[in-house]
Coordinates of C-alpha atoms in Angstrom, one line a residue:
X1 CA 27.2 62.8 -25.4
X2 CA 25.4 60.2 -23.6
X3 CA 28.6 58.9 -22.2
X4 CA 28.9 62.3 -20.3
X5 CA 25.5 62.2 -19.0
X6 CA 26.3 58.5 -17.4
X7 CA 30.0 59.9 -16.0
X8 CA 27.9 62.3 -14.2
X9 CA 25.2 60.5 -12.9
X10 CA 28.1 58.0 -11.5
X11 CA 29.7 61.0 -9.9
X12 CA 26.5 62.3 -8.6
X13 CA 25.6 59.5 -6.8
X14 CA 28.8 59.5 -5.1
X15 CA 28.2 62.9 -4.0
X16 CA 24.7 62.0 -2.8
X17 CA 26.6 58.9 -1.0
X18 CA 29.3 61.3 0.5
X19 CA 26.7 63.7 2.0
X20 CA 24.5 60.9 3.3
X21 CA 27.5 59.2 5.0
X22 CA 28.4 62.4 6.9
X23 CA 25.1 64.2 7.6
X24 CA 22.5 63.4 10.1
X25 CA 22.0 60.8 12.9
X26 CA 21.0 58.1 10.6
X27 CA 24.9 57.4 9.4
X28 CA 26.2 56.2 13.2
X29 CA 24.0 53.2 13.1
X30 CA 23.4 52.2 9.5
X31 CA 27.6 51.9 9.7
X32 CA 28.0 49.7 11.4
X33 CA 26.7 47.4 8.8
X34 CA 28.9 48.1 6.8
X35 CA 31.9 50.3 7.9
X36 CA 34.5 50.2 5.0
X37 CA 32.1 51.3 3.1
X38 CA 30.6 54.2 4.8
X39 CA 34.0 55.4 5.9
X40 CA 35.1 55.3 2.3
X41 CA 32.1 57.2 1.1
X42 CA 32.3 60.0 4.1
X43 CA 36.3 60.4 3.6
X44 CA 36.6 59.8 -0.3
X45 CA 33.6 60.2 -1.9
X46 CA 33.9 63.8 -2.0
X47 CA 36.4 63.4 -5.0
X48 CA 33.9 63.1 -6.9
X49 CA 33.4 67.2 -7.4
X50 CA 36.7 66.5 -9.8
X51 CA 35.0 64.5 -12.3
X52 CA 32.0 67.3 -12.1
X53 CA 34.8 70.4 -12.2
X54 CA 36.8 68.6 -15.5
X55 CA 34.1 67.9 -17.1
X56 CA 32.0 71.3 -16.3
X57 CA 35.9 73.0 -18.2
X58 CA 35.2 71.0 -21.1
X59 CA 31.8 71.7 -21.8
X60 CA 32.7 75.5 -21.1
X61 CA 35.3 75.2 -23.6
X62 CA 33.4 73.8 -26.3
X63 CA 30.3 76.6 -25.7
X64 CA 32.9 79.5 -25.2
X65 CA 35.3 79.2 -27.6
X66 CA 35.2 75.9 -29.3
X67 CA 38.1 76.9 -31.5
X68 CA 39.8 78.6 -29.0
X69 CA 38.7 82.0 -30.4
X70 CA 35.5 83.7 -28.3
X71 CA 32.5 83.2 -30.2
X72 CA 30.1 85.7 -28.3
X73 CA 29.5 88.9 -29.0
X74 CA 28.1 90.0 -25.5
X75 CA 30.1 88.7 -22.8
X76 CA 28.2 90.1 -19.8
X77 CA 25.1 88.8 -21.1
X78 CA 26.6 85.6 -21.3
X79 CA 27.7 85.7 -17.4
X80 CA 24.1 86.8 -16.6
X81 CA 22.5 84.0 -18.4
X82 CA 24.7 81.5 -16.6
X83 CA 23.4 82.8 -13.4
X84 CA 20.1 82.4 -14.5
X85 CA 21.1 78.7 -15.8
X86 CA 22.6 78.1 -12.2
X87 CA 20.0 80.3 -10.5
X88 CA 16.8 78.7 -10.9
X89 CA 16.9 75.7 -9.7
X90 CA 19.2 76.5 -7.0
X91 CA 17.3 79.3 -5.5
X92 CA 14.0 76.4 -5.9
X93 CA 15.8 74.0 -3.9
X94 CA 16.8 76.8 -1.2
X95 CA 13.4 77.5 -0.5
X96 CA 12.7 73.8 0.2
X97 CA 15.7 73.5 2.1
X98 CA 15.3 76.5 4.5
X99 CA 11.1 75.5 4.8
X100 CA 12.5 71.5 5.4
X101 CA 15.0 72.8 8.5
X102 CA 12.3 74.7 9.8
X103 CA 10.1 71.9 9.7
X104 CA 12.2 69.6 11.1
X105 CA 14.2 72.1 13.9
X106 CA 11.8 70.9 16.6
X107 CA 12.6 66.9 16.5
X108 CA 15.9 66.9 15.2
X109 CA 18.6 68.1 17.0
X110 CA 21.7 67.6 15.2
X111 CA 24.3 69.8 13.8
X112 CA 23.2 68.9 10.1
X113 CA 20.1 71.3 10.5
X114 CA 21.0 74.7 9.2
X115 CA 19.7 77.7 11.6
X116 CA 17.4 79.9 11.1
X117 CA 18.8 82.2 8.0
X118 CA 18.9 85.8 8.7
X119 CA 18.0 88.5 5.8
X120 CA 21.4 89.1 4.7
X121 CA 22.5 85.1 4.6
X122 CA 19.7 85.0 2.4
X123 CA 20.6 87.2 0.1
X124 CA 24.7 86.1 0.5
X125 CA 22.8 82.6 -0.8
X126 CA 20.6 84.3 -3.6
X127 CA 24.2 86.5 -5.2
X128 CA 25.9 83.3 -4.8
X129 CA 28.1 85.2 -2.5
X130 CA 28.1 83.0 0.8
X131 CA 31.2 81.6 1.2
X132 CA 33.2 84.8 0.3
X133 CA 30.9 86.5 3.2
X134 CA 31.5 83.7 5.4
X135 CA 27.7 82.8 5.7
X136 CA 26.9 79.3 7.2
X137 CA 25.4 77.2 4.2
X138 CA 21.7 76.5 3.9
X139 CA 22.5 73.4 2.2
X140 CA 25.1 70.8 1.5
X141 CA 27.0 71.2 -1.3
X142 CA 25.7 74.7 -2.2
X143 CA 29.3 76.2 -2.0
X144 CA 29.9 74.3 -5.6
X145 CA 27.2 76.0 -7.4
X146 CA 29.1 79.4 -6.6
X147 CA 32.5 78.1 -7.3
X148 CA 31.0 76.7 -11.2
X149 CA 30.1 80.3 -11.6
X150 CA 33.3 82.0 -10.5
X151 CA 35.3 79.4 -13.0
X152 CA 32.9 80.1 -16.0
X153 CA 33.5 83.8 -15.3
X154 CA 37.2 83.4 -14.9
X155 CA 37.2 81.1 -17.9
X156 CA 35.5 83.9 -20.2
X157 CA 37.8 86.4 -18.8
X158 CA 41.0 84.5 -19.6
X159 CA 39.4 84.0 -23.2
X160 CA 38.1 87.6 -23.6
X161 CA 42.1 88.9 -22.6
X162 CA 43.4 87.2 -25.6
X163 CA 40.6 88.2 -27.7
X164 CA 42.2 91.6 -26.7
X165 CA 45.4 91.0 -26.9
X166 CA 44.6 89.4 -30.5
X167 CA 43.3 92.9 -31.7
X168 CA 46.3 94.6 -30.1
X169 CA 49.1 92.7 -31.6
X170 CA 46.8 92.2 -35.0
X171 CA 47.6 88.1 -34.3
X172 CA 46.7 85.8 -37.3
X173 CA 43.7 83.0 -36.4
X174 CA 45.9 80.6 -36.1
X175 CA 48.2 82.3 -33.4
X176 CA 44.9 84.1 -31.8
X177 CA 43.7 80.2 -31.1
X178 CA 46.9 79.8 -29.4
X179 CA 46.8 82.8 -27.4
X180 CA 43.9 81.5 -26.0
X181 CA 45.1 78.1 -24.6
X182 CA 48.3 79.5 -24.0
X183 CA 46.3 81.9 -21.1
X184 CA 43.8 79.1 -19.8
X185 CA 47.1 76.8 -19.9
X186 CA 49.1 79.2 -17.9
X187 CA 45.9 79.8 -15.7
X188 CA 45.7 75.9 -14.5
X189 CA 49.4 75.8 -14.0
X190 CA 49.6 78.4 -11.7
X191 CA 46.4 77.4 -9.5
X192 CA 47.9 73.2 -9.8
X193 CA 51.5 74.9 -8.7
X194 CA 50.5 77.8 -6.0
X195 CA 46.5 78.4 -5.3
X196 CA 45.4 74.9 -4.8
X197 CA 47.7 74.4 -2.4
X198 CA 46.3 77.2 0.3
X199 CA 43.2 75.8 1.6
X200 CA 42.2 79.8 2.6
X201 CA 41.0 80.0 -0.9
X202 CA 39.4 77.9 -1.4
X203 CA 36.0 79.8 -1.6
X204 CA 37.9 81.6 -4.8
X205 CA 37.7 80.2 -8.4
X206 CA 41.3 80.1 -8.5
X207 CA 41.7 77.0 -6.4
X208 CA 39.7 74.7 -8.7
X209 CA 40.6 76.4 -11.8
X210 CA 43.7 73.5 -12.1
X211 CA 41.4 70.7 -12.5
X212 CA 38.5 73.1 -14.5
X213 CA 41.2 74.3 -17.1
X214 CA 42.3 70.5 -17.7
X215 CA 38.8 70.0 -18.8
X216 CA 38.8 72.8 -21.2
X217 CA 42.6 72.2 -22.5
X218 CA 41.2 68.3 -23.1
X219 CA 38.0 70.0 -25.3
X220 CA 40.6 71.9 -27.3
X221 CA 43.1 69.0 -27.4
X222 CA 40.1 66.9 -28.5
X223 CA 40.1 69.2 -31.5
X224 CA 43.8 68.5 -33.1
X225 CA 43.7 67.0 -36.3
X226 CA 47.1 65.7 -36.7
X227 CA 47.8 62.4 -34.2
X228 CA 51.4 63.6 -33.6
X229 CA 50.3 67.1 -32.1
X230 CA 47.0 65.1 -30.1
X231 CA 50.0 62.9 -28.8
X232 CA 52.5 65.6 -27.8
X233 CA 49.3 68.0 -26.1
X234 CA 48.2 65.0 -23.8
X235 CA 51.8 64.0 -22.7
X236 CA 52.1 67.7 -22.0
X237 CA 49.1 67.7 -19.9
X238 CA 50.6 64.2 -18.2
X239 CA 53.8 66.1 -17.9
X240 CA 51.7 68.9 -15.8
X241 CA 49.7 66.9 -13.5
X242 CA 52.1 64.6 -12.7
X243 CA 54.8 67.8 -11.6
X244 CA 51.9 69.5 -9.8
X245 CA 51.8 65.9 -7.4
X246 CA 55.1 65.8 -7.3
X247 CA 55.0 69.1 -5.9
X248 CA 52.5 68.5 -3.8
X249 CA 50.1 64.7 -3.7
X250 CA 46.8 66.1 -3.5
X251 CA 44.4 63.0 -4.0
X252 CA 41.9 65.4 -5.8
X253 CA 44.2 66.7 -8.4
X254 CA 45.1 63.3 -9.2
X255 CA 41.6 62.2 -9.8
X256 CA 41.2 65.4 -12.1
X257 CA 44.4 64.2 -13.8
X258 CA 42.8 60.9 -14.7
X259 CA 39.4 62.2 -15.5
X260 CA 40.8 64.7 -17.9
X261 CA 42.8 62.1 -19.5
X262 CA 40.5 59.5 -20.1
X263 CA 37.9 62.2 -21.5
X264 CA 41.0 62.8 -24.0
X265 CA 41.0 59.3 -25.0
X266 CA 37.2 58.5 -25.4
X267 CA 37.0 61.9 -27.0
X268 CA 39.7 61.3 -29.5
X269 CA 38.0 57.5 -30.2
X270 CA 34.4 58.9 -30.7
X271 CA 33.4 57.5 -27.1
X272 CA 31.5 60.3 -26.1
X273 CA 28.6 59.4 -28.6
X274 CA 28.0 55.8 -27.4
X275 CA 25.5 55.0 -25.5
X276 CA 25.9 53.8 -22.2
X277 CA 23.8 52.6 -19.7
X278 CA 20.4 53.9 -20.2
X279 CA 19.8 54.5 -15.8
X280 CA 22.8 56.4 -15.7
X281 CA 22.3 58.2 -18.5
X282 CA 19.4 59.7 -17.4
X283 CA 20.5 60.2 -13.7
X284 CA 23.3 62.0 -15.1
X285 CA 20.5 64.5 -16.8
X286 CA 18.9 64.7 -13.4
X287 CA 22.4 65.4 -12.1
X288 CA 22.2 69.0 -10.8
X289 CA 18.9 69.1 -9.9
X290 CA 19.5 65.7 -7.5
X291 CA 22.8 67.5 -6.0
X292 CA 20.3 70.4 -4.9
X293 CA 17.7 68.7 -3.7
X294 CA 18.8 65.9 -2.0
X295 CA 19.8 67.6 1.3
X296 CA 16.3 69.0 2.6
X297 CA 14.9 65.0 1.8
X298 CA 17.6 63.5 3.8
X299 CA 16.4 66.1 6.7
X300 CA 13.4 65.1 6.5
X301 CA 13.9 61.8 6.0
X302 CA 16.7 61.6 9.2
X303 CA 13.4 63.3 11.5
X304 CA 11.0 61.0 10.5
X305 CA 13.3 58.2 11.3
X306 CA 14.3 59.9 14.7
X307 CA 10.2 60.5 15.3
X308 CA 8.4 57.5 14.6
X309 CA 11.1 54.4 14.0
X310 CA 12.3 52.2 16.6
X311 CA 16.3 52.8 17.0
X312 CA 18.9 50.2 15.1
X313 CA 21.1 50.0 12.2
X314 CA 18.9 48.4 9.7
X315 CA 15.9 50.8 10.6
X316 CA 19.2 53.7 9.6
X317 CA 20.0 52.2 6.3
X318 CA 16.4 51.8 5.5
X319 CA 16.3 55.6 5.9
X320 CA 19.5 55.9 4.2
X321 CA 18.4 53.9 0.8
X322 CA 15.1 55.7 1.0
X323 CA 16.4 59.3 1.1
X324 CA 18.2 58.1 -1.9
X325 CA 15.0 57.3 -3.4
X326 CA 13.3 60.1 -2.5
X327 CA 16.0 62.3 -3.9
X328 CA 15.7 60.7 -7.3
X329 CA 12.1 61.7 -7.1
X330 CA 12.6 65.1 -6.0
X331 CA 15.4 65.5 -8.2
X332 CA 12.9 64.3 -11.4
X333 CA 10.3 67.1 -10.1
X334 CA 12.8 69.7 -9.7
X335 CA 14.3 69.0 -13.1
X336 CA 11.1 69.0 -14.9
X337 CA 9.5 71.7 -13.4
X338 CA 12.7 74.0 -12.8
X339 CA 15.8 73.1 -14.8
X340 CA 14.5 72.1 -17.9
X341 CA 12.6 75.3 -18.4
X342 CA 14.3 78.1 -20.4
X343 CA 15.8 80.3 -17.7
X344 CA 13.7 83.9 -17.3
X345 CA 15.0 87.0 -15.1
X346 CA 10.8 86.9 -14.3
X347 CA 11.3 83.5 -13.0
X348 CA 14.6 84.1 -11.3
X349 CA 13.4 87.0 -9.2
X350 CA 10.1 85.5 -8.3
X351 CA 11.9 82.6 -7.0
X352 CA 14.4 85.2 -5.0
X353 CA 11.8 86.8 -3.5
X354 CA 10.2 83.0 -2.3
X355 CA 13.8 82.3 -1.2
X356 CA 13.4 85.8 1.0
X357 CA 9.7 85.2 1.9
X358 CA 10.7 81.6 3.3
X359 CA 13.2 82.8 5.7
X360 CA 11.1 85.3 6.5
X361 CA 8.9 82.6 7.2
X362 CA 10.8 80.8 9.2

């Protein structure tokens, strides 16, 4: 779905832009050349994480139940071998996070720059744990990675309870598949209507869980064969999303709403097959790996800068646009050595124990 890939890469690079708007010393002067801009990018471009959260529901959808009825036999292994999916690279880009702060500690005092990670922060980091154990981050960004693995978990749960309740009441397929929405329906309503609202959970899969379920009711919508039910589901999901701001305008529900519903109309056209454009497309591939890794460059990059440059805002954005670059490069590395490689419990645990080794390093 090479349109998917090019979404992505879009949203990634808005992410990037986000975090290198807000982090470091190099964003005060480079600014001031263009302010709008930077303000947007530092307030707004955070959004973006709804286009990733939609979008991460749909695929989840279509590889747990693309029918709406569970189509794995092992569940738990399932959960395990998304933590190893999520795992590698993230605990890859940890270790070159905590070795880059260390590196740079001595030249660059800003508030960016993580400090030195005790044993127990490590681990928090390694279980995907460190926001529920109020741990400081390593890295920007990192508290996403744990929340994608709390929804996949909640999403398999929600679609494992009516595989249950299916066997209980002895449901035909047809109703079974509707048991299933029904739950991840109710699911989204509940965390659009009540937990999205309470910033104190937000460390919990249950406040993003409105804008991952639209992705996975649009995969499933997606799947109607009739026109007249494909019409009724997405003016049901309009219906929802336009109550849950009416209850409450959050900005980043209403960019879920739209993402979720244009991904209903190019899916329902055949849009997801076209090509698009061919930089994107492959950004978009690069995608997690460049959301990982981009944090430890700009560190890097931001003490350099702060080292050996003369001070003004061109000399900033010139560090700016080349952390950028650098990422890109980093995140191509990272990908091809890391992500792309079939995910191991050998090569999670060895890259657990370097995450372990390079605090204790540090």
């Amino acid at each position: 779905m090479p349109l998917l890939d090019a979404v992505k890469g879009l949203a990634c690079a808005l992410i990037v832009g986000h975090h290198l708007a807000r982090y470091g010393p190099l964003p005060a002067g480079a600014s001031t050349l263009a302010p709008r801009l930077f303000e947007w990018l530092a307030e707004d471009g955070r959004l973006a994480v709804q286009v990733f959260l939609v979008i991460a529901g749909f695929l989840a959808a279509g590889s747990l139940a693309p029918d709406g009825v569970l189509r794995i036999d092992r569940p738990m292994l399932r959960v395990l071998q998304r933590y190893g999916r999520l795992a590698m690279p993230y605990l890859a880009a940890l270790c070159v996070s905590v070795l880059a702060a260390a590196l740079v500690r001595p030249w660059l005092i800003d508030e960016a720059v993580p400090p030195p990670p005790g044993i127990a922060q490590l681990l928090a980091h390694g279980l995907l744990l460190q926001d529920l154990l109020g741990y400081e981050a390593l890295s920007a960004g990192v508290w996403y990675v744990a929340i994608d693995f709390q929804l996949f978990v909640l999403a398999l749960l929600a679609i494992g309870l009516s595989e249950l309740l299916q066997r209980r009441w002895v449901l035909g397929p047809k109703r079974a598949r509707w048991l299933a929405v029904a739950l991840v329906l109710a699911l989204a309503v509940a965390s659009l209507a009540v937990f999205n609202r309470h910033a104190a959970l937000d460390d919990t899969a249950l406040y993003f869980f409105g804008a991952y379920g639209l992705g996975m009711l649009v995969f499933w919508i997606g799947r109607a064969t009739r026109r007249s039910t494909w019409q009724f589901a997405v003016a049901l999901l309009m219906l929802i999303g336009a109550a849950a701001l009416a209850l409450d305008w959050r900005s980043r529900i209403a960019t879920a709403l739209v993402t979720a519903l244009l991904l209903a109309a190019a899916q329902r056209r055949g849009g997801l097959a076209l090509a698009a454009w061919p930089p994107l497309v492959r950004l978009g591939r690069i995608s997690y790996s460049l959301f990982l890794i981009h944090f430890p460059v700009l560190l890097l990059v931001s003490a350099a800068v702060a080292r050996l440059a003369p001070a003004g805002p061109w000399v900033d954005l010139f560090g700016l646009l080349a952390t950028f670059a650098l990422s890109i490069a980093a995140a191509v590395l990272l990908y091809r050595w890391v992500e792309s490689r079939p995910a191991t419990w050998r090569g999670v645990l060895a890259l657990f124990a370097g995450l372990l080794v390079c605090g204790a390093m540090t």
